[in-house]
PDB file of C-alpha atoms and ligand atoms in Angstrom:
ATOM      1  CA  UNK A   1      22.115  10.320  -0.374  1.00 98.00           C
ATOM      2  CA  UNK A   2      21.986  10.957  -4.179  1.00 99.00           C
ATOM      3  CA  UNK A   3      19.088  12.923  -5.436  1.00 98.00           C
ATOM      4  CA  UNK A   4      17.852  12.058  -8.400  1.00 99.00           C
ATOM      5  CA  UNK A   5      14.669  13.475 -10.820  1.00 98.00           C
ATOM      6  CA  UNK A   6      15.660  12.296 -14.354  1.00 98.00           C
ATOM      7  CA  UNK A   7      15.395   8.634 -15.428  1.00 99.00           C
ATOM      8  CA  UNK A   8      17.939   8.581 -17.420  1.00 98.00           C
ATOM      9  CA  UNK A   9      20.200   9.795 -14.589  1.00 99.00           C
ATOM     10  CA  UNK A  10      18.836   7.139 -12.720  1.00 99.00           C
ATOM     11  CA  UNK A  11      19.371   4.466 -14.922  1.00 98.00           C
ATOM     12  CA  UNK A  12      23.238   5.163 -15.280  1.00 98.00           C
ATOM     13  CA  UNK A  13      23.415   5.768 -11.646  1.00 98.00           C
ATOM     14  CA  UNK A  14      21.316   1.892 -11.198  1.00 98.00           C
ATOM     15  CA  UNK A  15      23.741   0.713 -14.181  1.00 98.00           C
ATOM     16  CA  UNK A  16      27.021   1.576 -12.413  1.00 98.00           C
ATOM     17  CA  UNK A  17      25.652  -0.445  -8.966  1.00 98.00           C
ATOM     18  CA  UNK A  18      24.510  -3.352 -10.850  1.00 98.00           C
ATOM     19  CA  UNK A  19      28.339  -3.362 -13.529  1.00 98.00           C
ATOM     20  CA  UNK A  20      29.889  -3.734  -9.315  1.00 98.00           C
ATOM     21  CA  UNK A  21      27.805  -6.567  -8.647  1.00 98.00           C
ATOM     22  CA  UNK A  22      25.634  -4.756  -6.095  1.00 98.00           C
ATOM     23  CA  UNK A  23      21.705  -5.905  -5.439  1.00 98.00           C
ATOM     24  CA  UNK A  24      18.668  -3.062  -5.428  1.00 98.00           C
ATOM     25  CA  UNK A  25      16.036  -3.093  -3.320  1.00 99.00           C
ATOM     26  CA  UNK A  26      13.119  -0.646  -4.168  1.00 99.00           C
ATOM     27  CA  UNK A  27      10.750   1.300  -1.411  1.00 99.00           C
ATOM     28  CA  UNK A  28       8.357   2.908  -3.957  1.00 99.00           C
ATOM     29  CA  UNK A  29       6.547   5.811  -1.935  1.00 98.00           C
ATOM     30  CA  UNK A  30       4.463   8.848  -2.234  1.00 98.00           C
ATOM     31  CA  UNK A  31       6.142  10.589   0.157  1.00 98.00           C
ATOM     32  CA  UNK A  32       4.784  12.233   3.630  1.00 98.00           C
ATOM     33  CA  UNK A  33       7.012   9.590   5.353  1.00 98.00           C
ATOM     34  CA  UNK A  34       5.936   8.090   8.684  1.00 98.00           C
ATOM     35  CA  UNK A  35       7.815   5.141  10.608  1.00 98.00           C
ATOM     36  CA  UNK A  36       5.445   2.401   8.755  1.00 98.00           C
ATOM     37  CA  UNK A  37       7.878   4.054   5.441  1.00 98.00           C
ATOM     38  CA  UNK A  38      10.969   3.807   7.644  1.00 98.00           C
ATOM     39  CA  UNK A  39      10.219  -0.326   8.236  1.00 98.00           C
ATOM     40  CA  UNK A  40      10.016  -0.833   4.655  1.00 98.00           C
ATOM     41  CA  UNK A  41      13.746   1.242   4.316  1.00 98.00           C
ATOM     42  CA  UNK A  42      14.513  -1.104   7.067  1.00 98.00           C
ATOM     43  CA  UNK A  43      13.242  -4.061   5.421  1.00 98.00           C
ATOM     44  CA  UNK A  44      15.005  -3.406   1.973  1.00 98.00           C
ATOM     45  CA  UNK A  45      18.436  -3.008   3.716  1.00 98.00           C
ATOM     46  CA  UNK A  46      18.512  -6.959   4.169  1.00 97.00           C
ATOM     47  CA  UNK A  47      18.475  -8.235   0.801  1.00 98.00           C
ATOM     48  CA  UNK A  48      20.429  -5.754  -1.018  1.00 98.00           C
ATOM     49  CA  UNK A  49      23.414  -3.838  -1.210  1.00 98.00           C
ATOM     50  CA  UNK A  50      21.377  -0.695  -2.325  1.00 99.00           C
ATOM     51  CA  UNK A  51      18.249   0.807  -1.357  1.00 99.00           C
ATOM     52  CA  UNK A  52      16.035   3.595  -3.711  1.00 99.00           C
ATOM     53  CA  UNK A  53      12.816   4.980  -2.160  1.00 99.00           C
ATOM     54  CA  UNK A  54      11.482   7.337  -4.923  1.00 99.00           C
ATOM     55  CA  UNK A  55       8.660   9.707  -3.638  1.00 98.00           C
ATOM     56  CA  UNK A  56       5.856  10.456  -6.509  1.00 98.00           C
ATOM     57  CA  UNK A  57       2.178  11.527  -6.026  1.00 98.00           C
ATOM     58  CA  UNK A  58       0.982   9.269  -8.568  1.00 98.00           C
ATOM     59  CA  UNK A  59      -2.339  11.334 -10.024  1.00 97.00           C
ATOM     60  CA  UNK A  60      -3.545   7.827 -11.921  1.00 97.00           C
ATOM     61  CA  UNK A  61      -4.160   6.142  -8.748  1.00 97.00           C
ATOM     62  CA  UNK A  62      -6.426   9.063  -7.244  1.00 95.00           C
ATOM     63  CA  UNK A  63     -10.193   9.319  -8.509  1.00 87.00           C
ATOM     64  CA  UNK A  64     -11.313  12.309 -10.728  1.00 73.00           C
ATOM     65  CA  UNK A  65     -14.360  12.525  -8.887  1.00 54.00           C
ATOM     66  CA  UNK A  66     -12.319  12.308  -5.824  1.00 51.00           C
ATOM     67  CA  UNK A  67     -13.044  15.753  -3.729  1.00 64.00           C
ATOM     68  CA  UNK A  68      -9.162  17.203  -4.560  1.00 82.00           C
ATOM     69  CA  UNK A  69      -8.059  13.985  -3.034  1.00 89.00           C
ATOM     70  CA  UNK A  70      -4.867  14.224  -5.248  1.00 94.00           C
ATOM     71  CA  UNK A  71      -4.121  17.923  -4.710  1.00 93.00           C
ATOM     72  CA  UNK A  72      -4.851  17.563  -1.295  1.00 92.00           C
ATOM     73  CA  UNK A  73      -2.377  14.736  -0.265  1.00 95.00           C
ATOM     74  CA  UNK A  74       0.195  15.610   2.127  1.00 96.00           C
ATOM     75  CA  UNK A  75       3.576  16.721   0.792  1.00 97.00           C
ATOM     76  CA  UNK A  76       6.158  17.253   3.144  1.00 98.00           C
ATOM     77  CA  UNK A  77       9.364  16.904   0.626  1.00 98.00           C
ATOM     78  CA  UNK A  78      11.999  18.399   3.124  1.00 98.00           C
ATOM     79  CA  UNK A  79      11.098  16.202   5.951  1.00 98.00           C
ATOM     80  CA  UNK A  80      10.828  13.025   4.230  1.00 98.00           C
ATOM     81  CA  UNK A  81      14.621  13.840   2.908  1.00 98.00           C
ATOM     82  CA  UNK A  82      15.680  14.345   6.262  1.00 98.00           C
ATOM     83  CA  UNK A  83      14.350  10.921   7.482  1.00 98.00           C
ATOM     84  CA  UNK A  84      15.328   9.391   4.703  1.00 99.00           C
ATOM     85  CA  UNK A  85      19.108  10.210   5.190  1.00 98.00           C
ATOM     86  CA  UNK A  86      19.097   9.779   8.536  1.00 98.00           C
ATOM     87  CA  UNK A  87      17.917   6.063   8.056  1.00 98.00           C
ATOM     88  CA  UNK A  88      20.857   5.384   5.561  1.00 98.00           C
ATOM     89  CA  UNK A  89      19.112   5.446   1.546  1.00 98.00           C
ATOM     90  CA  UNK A  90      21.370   5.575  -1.152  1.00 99.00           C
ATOM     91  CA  UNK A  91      18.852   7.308  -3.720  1.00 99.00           C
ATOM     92  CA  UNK A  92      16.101   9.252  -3.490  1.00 99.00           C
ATOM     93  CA  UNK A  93      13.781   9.493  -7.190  1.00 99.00           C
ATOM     94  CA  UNK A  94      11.851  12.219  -7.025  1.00 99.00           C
ATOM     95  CA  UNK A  95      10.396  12.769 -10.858  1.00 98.00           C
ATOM     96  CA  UNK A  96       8.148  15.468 -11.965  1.00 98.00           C
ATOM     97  CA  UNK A  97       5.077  14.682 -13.613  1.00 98.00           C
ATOM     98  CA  UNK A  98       5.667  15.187 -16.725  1.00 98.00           C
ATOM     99  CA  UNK A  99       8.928  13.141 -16.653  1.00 98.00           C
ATOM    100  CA  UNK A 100       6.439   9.701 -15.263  1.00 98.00           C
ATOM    101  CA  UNK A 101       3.816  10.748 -17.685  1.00 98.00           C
ATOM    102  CA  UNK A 102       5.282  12.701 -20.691  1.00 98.00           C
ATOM    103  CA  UNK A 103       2.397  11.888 -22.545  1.00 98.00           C
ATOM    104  CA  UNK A 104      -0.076  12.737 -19.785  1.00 97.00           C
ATOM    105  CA  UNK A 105      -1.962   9.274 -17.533  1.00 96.00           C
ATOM    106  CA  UNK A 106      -5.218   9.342 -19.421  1.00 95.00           C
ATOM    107  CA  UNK A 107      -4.936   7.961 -22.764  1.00 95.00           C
ATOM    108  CA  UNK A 108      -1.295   6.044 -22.479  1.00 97.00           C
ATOM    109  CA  UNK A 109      -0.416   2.255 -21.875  1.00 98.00           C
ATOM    110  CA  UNK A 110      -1.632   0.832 -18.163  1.00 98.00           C
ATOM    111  CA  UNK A 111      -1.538  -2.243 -16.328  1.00 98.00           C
ATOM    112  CA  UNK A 112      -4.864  -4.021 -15.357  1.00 98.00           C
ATOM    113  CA  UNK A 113      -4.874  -6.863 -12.798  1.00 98.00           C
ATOM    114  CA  UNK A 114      -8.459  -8.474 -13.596  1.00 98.00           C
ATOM    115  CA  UNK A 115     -10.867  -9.683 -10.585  1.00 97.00           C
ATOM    116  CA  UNK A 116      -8.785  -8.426  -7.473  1.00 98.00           C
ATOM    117  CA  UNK A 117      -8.655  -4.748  -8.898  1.00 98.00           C
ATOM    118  CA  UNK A 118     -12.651  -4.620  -9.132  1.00 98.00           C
ATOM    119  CA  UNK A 119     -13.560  -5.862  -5.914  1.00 98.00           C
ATOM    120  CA  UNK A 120     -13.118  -3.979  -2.241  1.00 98.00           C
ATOM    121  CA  UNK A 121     -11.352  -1.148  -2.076  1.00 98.00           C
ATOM    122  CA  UNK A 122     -11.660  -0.968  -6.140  1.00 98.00           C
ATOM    123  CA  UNK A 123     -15.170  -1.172  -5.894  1.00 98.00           C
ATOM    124  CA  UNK A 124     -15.260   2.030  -4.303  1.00 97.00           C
ATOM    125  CA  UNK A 125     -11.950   3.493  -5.692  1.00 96.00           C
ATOM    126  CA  UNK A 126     -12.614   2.444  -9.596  1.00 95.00           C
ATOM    127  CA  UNK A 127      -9.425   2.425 -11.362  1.00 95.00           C
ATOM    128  CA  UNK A 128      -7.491   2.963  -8.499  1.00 98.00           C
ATOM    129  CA  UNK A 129      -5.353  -0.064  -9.029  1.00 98.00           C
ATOM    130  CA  UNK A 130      -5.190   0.357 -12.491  1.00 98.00           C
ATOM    131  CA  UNK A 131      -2.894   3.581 -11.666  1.00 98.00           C
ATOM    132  CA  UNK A 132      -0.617   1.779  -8.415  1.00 98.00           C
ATOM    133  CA  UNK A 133       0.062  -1.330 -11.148  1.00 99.00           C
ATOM    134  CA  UNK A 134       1.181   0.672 -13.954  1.00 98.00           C
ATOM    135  CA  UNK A 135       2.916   3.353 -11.501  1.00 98.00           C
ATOM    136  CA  UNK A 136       5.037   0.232  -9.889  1.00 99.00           C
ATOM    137  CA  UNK A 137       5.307  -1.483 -13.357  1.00 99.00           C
ATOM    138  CA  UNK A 138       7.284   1.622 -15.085  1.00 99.00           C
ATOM    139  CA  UNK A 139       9.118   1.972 -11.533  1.00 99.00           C
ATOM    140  CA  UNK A 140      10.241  -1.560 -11.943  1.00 99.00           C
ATOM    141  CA  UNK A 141      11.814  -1.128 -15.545  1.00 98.00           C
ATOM    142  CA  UNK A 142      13.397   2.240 -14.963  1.00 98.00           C
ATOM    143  CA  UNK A 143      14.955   1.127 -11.320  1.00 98.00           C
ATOM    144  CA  UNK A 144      15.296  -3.120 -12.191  1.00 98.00           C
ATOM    145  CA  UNK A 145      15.402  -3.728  -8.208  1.00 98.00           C
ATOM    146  CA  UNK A 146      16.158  -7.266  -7.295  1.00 98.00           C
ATOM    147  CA  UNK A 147      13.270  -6.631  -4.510  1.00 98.00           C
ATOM    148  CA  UNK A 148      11.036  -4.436  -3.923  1.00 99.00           C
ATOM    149  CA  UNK A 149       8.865  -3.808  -0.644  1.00 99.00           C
ATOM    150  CA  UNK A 150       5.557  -2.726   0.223  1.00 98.00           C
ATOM    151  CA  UNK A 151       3.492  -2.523   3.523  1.00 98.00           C
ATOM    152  CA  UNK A 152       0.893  -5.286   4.009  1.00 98.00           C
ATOM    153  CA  UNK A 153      -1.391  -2.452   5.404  1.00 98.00           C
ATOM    154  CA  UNK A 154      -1.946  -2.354   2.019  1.00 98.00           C
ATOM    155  CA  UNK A 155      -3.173  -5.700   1.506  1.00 98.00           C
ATOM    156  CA  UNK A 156      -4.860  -5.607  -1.788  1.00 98.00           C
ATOM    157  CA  UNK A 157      -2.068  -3.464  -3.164  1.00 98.00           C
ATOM    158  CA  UNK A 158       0.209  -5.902  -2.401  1.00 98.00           C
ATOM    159  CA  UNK A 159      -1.703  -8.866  -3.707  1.00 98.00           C
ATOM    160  CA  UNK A 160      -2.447  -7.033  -6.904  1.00 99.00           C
ATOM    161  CA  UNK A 161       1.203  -5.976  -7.304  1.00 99.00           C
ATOM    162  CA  UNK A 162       2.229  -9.974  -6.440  1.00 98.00           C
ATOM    163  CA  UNK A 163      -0.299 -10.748  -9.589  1.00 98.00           C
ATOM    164  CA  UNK A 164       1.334  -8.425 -12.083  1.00 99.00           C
ATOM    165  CA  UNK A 165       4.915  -8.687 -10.946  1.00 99.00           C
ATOM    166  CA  UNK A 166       4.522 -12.718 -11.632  1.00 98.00           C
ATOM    167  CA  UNK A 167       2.528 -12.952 -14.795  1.00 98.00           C
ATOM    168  CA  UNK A 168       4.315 -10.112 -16.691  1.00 98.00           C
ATOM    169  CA  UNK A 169       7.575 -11.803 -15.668  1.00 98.00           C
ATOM    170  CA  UNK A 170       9.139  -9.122 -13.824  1.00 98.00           C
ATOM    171  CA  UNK A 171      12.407 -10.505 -12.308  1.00 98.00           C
ATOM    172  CA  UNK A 172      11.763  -8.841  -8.808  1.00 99.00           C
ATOM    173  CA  UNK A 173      11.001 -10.330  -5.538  1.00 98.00           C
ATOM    174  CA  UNK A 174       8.220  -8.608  -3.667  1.00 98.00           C
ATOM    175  CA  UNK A 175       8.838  -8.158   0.115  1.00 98.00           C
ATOM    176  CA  UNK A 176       5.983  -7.306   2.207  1.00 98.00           C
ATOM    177  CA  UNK A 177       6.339  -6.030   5.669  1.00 98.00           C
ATOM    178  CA  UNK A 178       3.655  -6.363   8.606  1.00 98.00           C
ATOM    179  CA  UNK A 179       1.671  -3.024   9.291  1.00 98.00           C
ATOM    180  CA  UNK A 180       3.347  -0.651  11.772  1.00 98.00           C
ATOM    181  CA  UNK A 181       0.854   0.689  14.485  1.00 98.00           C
ATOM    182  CA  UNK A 182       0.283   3.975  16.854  1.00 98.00           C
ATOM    183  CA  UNK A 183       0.507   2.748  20.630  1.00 98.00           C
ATOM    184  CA  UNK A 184      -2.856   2.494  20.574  1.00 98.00           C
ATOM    185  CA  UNK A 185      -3.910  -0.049  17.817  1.00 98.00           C
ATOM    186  CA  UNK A 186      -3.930   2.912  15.073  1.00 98.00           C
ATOM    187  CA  UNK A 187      -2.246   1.408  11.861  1.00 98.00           C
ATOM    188  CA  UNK A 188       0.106   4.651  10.430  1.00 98.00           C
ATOM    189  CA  UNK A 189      -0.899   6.324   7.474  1.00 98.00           C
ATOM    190  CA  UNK A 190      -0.324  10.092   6.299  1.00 95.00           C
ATOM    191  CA  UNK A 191      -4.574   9.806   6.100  1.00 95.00           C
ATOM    192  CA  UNK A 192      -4.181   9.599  10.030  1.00 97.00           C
ATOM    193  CA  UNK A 193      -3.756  13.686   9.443  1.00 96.00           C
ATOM    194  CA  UNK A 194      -6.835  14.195   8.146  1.00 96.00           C
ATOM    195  CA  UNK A 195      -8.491  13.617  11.299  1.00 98.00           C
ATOM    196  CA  UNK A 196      -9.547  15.793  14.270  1.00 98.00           C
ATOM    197  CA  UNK A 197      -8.066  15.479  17.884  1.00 98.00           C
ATOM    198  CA  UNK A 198     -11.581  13.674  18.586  1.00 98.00           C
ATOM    199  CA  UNK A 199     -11.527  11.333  16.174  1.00 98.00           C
ATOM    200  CA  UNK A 200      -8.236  10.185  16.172  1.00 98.00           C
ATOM    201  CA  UNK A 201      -9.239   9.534  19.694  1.00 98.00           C
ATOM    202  CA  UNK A 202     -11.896   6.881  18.279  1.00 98.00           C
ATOM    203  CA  UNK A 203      -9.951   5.777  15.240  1.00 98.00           C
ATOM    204  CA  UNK A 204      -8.534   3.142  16.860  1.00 98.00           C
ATOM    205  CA  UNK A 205     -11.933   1.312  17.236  1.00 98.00           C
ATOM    206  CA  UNK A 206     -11.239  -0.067  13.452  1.00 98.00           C
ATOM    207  CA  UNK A 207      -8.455  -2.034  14.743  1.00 98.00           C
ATOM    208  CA  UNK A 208     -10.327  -3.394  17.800  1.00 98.00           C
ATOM    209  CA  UNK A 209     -13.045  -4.140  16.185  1.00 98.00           C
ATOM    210  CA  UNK A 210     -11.355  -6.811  13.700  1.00 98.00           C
ATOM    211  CA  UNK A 211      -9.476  -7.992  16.423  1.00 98.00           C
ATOM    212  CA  UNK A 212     -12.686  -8.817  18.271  1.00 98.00           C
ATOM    213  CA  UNK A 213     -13.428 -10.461  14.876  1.00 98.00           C
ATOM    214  CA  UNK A 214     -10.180 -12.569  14.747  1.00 97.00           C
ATOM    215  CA  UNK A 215     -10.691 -13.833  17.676  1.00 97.00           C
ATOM    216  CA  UNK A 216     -14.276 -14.936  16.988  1.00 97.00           C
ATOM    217  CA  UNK A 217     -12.588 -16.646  13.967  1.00 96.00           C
ATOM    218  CA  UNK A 218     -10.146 -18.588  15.924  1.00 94.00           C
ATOM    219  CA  UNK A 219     -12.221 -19.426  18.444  1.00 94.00           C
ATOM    220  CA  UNK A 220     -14.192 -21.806  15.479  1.00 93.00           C
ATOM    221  CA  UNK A 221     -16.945 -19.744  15.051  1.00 94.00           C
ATOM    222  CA  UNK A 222     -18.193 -20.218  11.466  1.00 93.00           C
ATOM    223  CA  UNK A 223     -21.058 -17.668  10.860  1.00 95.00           C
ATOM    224  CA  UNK A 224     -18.347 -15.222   9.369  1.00 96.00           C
ATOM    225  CA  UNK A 225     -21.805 -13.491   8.177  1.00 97.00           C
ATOM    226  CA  UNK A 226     -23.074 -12.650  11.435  1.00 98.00           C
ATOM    227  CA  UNK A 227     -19.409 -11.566  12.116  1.00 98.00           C
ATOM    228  CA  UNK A 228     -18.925  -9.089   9.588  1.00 98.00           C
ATOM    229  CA  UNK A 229     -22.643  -7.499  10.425  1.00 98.00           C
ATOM    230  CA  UNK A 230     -21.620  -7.476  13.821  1.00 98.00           C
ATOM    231  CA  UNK A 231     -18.379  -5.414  12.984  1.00 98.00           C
ATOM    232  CA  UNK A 232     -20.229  -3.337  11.049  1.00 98.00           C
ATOM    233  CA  UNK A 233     -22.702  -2.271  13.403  1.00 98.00           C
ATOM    234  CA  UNK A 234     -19.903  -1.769  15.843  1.00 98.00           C
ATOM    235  CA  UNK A 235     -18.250   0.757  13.609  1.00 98.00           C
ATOM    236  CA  UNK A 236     -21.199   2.326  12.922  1.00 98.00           C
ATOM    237  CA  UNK A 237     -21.716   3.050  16.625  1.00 98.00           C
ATOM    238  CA  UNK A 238     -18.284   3.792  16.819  1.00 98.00           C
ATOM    239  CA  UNK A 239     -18.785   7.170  14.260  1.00 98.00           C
ATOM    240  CA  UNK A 240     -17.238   5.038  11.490  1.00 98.00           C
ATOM    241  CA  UNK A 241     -19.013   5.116   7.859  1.00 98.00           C
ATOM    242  CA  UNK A 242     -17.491   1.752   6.888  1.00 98.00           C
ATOM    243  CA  UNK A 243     -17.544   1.003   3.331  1.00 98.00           C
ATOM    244  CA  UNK A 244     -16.571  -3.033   3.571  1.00 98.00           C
ATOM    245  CA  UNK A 245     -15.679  -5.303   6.436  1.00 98.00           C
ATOM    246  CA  UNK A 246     -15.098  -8.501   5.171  1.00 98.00           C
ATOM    247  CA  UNK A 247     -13.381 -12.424   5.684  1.00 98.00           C
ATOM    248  CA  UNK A 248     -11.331 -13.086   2.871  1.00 98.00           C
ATOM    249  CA  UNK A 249      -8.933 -16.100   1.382  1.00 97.00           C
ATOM    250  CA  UNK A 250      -5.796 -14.733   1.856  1.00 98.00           C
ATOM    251  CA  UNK A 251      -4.335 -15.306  -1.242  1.00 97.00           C
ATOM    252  CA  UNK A 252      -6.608 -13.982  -3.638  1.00 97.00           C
ATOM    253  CA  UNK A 253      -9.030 -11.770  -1.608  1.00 98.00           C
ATOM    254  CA  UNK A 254     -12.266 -14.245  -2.773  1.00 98.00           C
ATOM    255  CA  UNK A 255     -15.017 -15.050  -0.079  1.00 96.00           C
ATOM    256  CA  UNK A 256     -13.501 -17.249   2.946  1.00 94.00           C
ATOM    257  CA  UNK A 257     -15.279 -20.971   2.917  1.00 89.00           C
ATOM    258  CA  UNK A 258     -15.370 -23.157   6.012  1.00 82.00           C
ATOM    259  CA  UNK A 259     -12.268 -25.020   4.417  1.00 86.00           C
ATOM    260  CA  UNK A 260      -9.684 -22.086   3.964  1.00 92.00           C
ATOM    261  CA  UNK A 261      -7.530 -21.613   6.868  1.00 93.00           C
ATOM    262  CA  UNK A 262      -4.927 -18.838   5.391  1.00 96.00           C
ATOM    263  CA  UNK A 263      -7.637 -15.745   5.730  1.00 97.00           C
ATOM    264  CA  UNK A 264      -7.404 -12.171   5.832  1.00 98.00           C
ATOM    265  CA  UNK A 265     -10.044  -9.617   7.604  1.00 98.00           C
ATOM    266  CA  UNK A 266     -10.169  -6.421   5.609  1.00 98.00           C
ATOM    267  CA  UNK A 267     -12.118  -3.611   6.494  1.00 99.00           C
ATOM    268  CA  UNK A 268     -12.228   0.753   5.104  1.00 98.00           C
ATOM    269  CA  UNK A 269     -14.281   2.834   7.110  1.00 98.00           C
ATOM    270  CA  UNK A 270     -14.341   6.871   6.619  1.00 98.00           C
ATOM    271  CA  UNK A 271     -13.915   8.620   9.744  1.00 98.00           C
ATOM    272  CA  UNK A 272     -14.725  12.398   8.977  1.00 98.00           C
ATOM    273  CA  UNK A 273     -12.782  13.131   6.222  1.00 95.00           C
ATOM    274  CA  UNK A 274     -10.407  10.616   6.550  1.00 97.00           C
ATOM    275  CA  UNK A 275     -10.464   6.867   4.569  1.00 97.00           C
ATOM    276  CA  UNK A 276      -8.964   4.212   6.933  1.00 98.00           C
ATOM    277  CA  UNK A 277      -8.546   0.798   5.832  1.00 98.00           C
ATOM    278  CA  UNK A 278      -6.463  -1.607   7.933  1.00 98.00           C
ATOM    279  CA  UNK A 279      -6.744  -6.046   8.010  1.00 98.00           C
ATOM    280  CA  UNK A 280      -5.680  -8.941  10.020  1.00 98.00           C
ATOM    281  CA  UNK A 281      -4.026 -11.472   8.555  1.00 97.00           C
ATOM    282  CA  UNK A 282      -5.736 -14.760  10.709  1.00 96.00           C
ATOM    283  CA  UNK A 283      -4.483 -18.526   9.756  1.00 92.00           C
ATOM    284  CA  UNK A 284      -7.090 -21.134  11.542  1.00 83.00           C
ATOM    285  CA  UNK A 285      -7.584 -24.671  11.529  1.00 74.00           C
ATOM    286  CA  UNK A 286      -9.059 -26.100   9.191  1.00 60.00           C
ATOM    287  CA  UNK A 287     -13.268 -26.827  10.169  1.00 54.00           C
ATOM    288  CA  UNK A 288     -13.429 -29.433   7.380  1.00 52.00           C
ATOM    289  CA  UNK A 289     -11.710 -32.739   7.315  1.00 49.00           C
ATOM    290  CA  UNK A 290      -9.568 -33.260   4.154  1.00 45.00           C
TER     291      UNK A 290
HETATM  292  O1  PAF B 301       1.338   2.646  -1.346  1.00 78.07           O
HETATM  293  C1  PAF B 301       1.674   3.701  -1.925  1.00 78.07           C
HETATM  294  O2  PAF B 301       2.216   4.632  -1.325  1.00 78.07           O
HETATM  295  C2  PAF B 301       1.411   3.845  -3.414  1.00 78.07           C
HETATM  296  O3  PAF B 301       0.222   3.225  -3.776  1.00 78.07           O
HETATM  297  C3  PAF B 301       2.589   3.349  -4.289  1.00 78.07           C
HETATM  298  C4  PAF B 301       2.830   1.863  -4.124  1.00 78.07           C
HETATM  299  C5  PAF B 301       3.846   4.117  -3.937  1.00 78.07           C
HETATM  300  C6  PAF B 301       2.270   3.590  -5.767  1.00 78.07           C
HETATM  301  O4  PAF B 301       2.078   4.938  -6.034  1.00 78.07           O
END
């Protein structure tokens, strides 16, 4: 696996692939790898010839007021180069700082996705989005992957990154791959270390609780209302501080109507010190006749 920090090396490394006719496939990470990463390495094999994963704490995406959220992430460089040869990558991009943001992140040029960037997880994470669009954007022009591939675990990362990718033109194909789960409902994430033996016992809850509310969904009920209080109160009494647990259209993350059969169920919950968010993607018939 080549290791790579500079963009420039990068560049003439992506240049020589692309002058034999090869096809990239990004995996744009911050590192801490887990097998949810190793399904998206999976994924990107398909479709191309070459697969990069780069591995970058981005600091824009983390909150000032954030409680050393970005200092504290999990960084576990050595093993996540281990895994990452071992599941066949041909480049590993690994820039410093100061070689993503030479000018620093505050002041410089970003890229703002209006509506879906305000609302869930960037009401309570303002500006968050702002700093995972223009991360991915400058990824996309110093790489120039043919696809690139993100976990739907993020869900409103992935729709926001769908938004820019399309209306600034950017000639990549976004793959998204379905969440990978602990045994016991858990969806991965390297938050999942944050919590204690006890409640990573209960965490699993979140994912029961919006499968009791999928099913509720396709069984016809319409109150979606009464469903989300109901999920609320159940993660409540579960030791859960949700923040949102909501219906959405799938496609654009706006309040589900009785006529909208693609829907998504989001929901972020702190447990401890750890912020889970997980969703169920739910397609129903329709209630209304068109
Ligand atoms: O999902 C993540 O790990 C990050 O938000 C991403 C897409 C790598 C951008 O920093």
């Amino acid at each position: 696996m080549l290791m790579i920090e500079r963009i420039a090396d990068l560049r003439r490394q992506v240049s020589l692939w692309r002058q034999a006719g090869e096809r990239i496939a990004l995996v744009p990470t911050m590192g801490n790898l887990h097998a949810g990463h190793l399904q998206l390495v999976d994924a990107a094999r398909g479709p191309a010839d070459r697969v990069v994963v780069s591995i970058f704490v981005n600091p824009m995406q983390f909150s000032d007021a954030g409680g050393g959220d970005f200092e504290h992430y999990p960084r576990t460089f050595e093993s996540d180069r281990k895994k990452l040869v071992e599941n066949g990558v041909d480049l590993l991009f690994f820039p410093a700082q100061e070689e993503m943001y030479p000018a620093g992140f505050k002041d410089v040029t970003q890229v703002q996705v209006p509506g879906i960037s305000d609302i869930l997880c960037g009401e309570f994470r303002p500006r968050h989005f702002v700093g995972v669009a223009t991360v991915v954007a400058k990824f996309f022009n110093m790489v120039q992957p043919d696809v690139a591939v993100f976990g739907e675990k993020d869900y409103q990362q992935l729709l926001v990154i769908r938004r820019f990718t399309g209306e600034l033109c950017f000639p990549v194909e976004i793959i998204g791959v379905a969440t990978v789960r602990e045994a016991d409902g858990l969806a991965m994430s390297s938050r999942n270390q944050y919590l204690s033996v006890e409640e990573r016992r209960r965490a699993a809850a979140l994912y029961r609780v919006l499968q009791a509310a999928s099913e509720r969904l396709a069984s016809g009920e319409t109150d979606i209302a009464a469903i989300e209080s109901a999920a609320i109160a159940c993660l409540k009494d579960a030791g859960f501080r949700p923040e949102y647990f909501t219906v959405r259209r799938a496609y654009d993350l706006q309040p589900a109507a009785m006529d909208d059969a693609e829907l998504v169920i989001l929901a972020a919950a702190w447990l401890g010190e750890a912020r889970l968010i997980d969703n169920l993607p739910l397609r129903r018939q329709c209630t209304v006749p068109v």
